[in-house]
PDB file of C-alpha atoms and ligand atoms in Angstrom:
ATOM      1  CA  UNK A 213     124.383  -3.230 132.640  1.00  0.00           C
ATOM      2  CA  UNK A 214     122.803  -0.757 130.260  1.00  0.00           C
ATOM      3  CA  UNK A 215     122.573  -0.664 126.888  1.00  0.00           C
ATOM      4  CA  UNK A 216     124.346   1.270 124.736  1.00  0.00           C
ATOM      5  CA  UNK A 217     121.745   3.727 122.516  1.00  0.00           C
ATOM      6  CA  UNK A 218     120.675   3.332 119.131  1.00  0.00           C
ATOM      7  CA  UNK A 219     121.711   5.505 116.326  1.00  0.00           C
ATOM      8  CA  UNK A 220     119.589   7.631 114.691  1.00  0.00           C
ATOM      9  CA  UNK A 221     118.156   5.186 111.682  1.00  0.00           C
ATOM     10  CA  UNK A 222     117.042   7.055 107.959  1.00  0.00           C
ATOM     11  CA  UNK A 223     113.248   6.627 106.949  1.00  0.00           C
ATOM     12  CA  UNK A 224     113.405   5.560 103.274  1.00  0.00           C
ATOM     13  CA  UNK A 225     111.288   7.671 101.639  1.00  0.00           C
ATOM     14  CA  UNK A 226     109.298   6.297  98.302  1.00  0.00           C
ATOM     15  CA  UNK A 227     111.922   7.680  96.374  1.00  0.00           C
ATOM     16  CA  UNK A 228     115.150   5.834  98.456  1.00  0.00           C
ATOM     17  CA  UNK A 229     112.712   2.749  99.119  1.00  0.00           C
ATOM     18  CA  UNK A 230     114.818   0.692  96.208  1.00  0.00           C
ATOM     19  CA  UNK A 231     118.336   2.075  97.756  1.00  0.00           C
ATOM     20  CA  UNK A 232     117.073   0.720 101.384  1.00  0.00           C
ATOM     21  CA  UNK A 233     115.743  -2.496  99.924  1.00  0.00           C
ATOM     22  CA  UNK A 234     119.098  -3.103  98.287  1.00  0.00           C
ATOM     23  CA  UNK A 235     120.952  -2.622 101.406  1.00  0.00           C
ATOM     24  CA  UNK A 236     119.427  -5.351 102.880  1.00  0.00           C
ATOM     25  CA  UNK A 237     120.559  -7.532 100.120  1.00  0.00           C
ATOM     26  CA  UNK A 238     123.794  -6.614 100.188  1.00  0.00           C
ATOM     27  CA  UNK A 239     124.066  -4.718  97.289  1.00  0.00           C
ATOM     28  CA  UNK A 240     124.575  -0.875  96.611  1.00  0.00           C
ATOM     29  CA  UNK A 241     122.695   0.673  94.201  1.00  0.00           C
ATOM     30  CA  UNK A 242     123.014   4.482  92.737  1.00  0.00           C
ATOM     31  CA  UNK A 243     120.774   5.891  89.933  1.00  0.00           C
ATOM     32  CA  UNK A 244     121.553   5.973  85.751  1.00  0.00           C
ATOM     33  CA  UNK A 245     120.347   8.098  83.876  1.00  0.00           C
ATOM     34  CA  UNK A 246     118.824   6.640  80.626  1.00  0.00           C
ATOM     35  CA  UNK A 247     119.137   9.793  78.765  1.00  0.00           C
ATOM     36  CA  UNK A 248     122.678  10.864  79.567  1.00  0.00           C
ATOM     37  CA  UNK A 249     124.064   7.631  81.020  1.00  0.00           C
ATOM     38  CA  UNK A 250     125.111   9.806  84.121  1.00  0.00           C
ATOM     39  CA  UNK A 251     125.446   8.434  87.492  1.00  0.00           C
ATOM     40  CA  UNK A 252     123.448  10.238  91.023  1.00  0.00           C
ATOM     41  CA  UNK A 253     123.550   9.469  94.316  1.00  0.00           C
ATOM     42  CA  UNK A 254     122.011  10.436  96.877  1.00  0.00           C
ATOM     43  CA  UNK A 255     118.460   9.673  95.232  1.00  0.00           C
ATOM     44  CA  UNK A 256     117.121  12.085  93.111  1.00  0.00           C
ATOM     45  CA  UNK A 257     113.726  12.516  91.306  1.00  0.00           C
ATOM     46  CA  UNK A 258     115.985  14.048  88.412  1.00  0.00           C
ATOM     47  CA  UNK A 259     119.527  13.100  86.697  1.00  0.00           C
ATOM     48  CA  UNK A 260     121.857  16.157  88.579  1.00  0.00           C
ATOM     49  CA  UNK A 261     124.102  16.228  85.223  1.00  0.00           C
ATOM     50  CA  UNK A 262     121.106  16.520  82.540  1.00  0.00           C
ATOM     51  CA  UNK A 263     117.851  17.433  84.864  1.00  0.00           C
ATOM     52  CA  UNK A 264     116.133  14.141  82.962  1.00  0.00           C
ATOM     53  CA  UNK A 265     113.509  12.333  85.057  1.00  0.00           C
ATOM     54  CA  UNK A 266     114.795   8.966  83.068  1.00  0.00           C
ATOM     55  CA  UNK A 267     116.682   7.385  86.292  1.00  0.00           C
ATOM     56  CA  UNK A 268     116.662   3.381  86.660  1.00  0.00           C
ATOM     57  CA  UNK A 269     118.198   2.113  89.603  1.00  0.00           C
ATOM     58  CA  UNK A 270     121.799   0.335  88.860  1.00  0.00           C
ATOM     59  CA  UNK A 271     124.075  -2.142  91.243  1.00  0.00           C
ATOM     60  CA  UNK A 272     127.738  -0.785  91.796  1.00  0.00           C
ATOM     61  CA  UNK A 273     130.793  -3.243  92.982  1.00  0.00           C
ATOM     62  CA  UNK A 274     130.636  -0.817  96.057  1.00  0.00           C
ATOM     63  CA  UNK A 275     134.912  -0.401  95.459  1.00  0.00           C
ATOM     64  CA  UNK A 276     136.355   2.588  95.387  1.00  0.00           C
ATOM     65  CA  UNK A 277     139.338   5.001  97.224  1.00  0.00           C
ATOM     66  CA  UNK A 278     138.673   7.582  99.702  1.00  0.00           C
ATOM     67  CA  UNK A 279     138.160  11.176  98.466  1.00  0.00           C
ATOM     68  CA  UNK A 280     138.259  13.043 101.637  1.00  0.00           C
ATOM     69  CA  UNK A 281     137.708  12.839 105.508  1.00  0.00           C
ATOM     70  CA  UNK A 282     137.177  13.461 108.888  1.00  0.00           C
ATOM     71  CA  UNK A 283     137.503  12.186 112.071  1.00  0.00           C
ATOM     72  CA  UNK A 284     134.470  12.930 114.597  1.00  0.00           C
ATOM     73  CA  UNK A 285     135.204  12.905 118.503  1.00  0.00           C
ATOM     74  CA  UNK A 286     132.432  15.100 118.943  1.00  0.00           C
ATOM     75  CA  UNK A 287     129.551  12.834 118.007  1.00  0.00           C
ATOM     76  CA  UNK A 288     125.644  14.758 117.180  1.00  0.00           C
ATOM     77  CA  UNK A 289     124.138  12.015 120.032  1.00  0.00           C
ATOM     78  CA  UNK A 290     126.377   9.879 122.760  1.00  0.00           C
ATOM     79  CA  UNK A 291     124.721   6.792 120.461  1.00  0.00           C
ATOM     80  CA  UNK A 292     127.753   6.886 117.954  1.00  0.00           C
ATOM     81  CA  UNK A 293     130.987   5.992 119.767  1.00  0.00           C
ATOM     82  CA  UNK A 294     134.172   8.296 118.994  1.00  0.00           C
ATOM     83  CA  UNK A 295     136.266   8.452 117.059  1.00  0.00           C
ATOM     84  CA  UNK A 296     134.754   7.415 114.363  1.00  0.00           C
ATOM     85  CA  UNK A 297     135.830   8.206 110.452  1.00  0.00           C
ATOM     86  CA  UNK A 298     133.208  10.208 108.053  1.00  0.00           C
ATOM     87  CA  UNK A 299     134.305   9.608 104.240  1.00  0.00           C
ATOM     88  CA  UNK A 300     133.540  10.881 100.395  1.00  0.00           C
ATOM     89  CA  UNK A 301     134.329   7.975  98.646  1.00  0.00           C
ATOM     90  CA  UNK A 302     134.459   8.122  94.859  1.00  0.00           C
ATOM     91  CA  UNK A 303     133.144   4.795  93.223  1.00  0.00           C
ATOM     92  CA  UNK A 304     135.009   3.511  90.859  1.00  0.00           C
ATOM     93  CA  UNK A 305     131.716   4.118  88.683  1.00  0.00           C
ATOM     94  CA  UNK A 306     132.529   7.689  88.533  1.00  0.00           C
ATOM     95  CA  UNK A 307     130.143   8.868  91.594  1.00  0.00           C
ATOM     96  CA  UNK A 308     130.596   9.926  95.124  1.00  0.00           C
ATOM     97  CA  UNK A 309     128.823   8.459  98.303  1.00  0.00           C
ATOM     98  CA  UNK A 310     129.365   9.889 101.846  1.00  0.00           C
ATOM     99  CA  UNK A 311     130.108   7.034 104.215  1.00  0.00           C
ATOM    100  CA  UNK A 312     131.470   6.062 107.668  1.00  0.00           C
ATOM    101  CA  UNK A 313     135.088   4.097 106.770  1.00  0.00           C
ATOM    102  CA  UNK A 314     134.777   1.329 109.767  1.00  0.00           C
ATOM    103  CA  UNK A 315     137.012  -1.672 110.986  1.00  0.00           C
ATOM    104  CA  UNK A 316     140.175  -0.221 110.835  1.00  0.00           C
ATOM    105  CA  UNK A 317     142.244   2.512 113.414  1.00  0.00           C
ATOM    106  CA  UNK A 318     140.800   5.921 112.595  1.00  0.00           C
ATOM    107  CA  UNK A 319     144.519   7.172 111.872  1.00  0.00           C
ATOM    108  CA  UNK A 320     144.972   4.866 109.082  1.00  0.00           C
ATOM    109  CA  UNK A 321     142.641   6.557 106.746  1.00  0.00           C
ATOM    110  CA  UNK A 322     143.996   8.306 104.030  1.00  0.00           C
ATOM    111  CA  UNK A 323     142.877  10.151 100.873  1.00  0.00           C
ATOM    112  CA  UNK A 324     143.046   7.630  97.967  1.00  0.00           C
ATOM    113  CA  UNK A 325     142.909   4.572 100.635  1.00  0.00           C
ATOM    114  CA  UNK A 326     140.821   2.132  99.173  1.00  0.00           C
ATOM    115  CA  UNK A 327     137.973   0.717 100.307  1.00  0.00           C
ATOM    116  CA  UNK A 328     134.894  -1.393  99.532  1.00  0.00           C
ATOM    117  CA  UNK A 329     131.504  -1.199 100.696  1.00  0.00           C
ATOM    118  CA  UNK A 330     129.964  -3.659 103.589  1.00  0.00           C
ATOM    119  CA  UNK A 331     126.866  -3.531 105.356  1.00  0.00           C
ATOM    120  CA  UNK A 332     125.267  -3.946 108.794  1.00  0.00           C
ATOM    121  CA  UNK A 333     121.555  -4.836 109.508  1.00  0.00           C
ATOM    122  CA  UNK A 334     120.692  -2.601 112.154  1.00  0.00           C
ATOM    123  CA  UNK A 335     116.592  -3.584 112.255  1.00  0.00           C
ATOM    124  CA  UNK A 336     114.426  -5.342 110.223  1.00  0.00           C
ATOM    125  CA  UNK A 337     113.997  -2.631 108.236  1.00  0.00           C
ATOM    126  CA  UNK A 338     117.521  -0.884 107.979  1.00  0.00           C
ATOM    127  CA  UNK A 339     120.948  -2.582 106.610  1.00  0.00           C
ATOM    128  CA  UNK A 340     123.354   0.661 106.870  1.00  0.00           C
ATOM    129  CA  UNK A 341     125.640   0.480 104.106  1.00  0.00           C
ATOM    130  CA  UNK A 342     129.573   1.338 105.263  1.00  0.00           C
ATOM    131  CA  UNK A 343     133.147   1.099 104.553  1.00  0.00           C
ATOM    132  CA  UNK A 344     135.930  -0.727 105.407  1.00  0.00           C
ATOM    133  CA  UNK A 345     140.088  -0.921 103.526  1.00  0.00           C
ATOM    134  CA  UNK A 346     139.604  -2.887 100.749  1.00  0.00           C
ATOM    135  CA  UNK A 347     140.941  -6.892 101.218  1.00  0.00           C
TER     136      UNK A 347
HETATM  137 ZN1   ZN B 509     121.227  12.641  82.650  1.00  0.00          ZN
END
């Protein structure tokens, strides 16, 4: 029997360290800006609404609805099994996070489906952050 490949796994950088380390509590974490109060994701070194370095890390409840989609059958490596269901989600905190929308049929995603966040450790260092229709 062989195994089935890995998939590729991101290197947190110093920057995405805190975003990584949240993961692996469970909890999903995007960047305020103490100037401007505005929300960025994917880490930045500046706020992308005021350009001010003042960013502290924040939890979000990880719910939100699906912005757009796509369904992949052609996969980048044979290590991600097809189909599988790349999203934009919106946060219900007003930002956007791509994703992969998992356990459910890949037909039954929808723009404005919601969802909530859940993760899966995939090493010791990596909890992937997906997600699934909201319960
Ligand atoms: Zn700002």
């Amino acid at each position: 029997m062989t195994s089935s490949p890995q998939i590729p796994l991101p290197a947190p950088t110093r920057l995405s360290q805190p975003f990584w380390d949240a993961c692996q509590r469970g909890q999903l974490l995007v960047q305020r800006c103490s100037d401007c109060d505005g929300l960025t994701f994917i880490p930045q070194p500046a706020c992308k609404h005021c350009l001010s370095p003042r960013l502290e890390w924040t939890e979000v409840s990880g719910k939100g609805t699906v912005y757009s989609y796509t369904v992949v059958w052609r996969p980048q490596t044979p290590a991600f099994p097809v189909p599988y269901v790349v999203a934009i989600v919106d946060l219900d905190e007003g930002c956007q996070m791509m994703t992969n929308v998992v356990d459910c049929d890949p037909a039954d995603v929808h723009v404005g489906m919601r969802v909530a966040a859940h993760f899966r450790r995939m090493s010791d260092e990596i909890t992937l952050p997906y997600f699934r229709p909201e319960r």
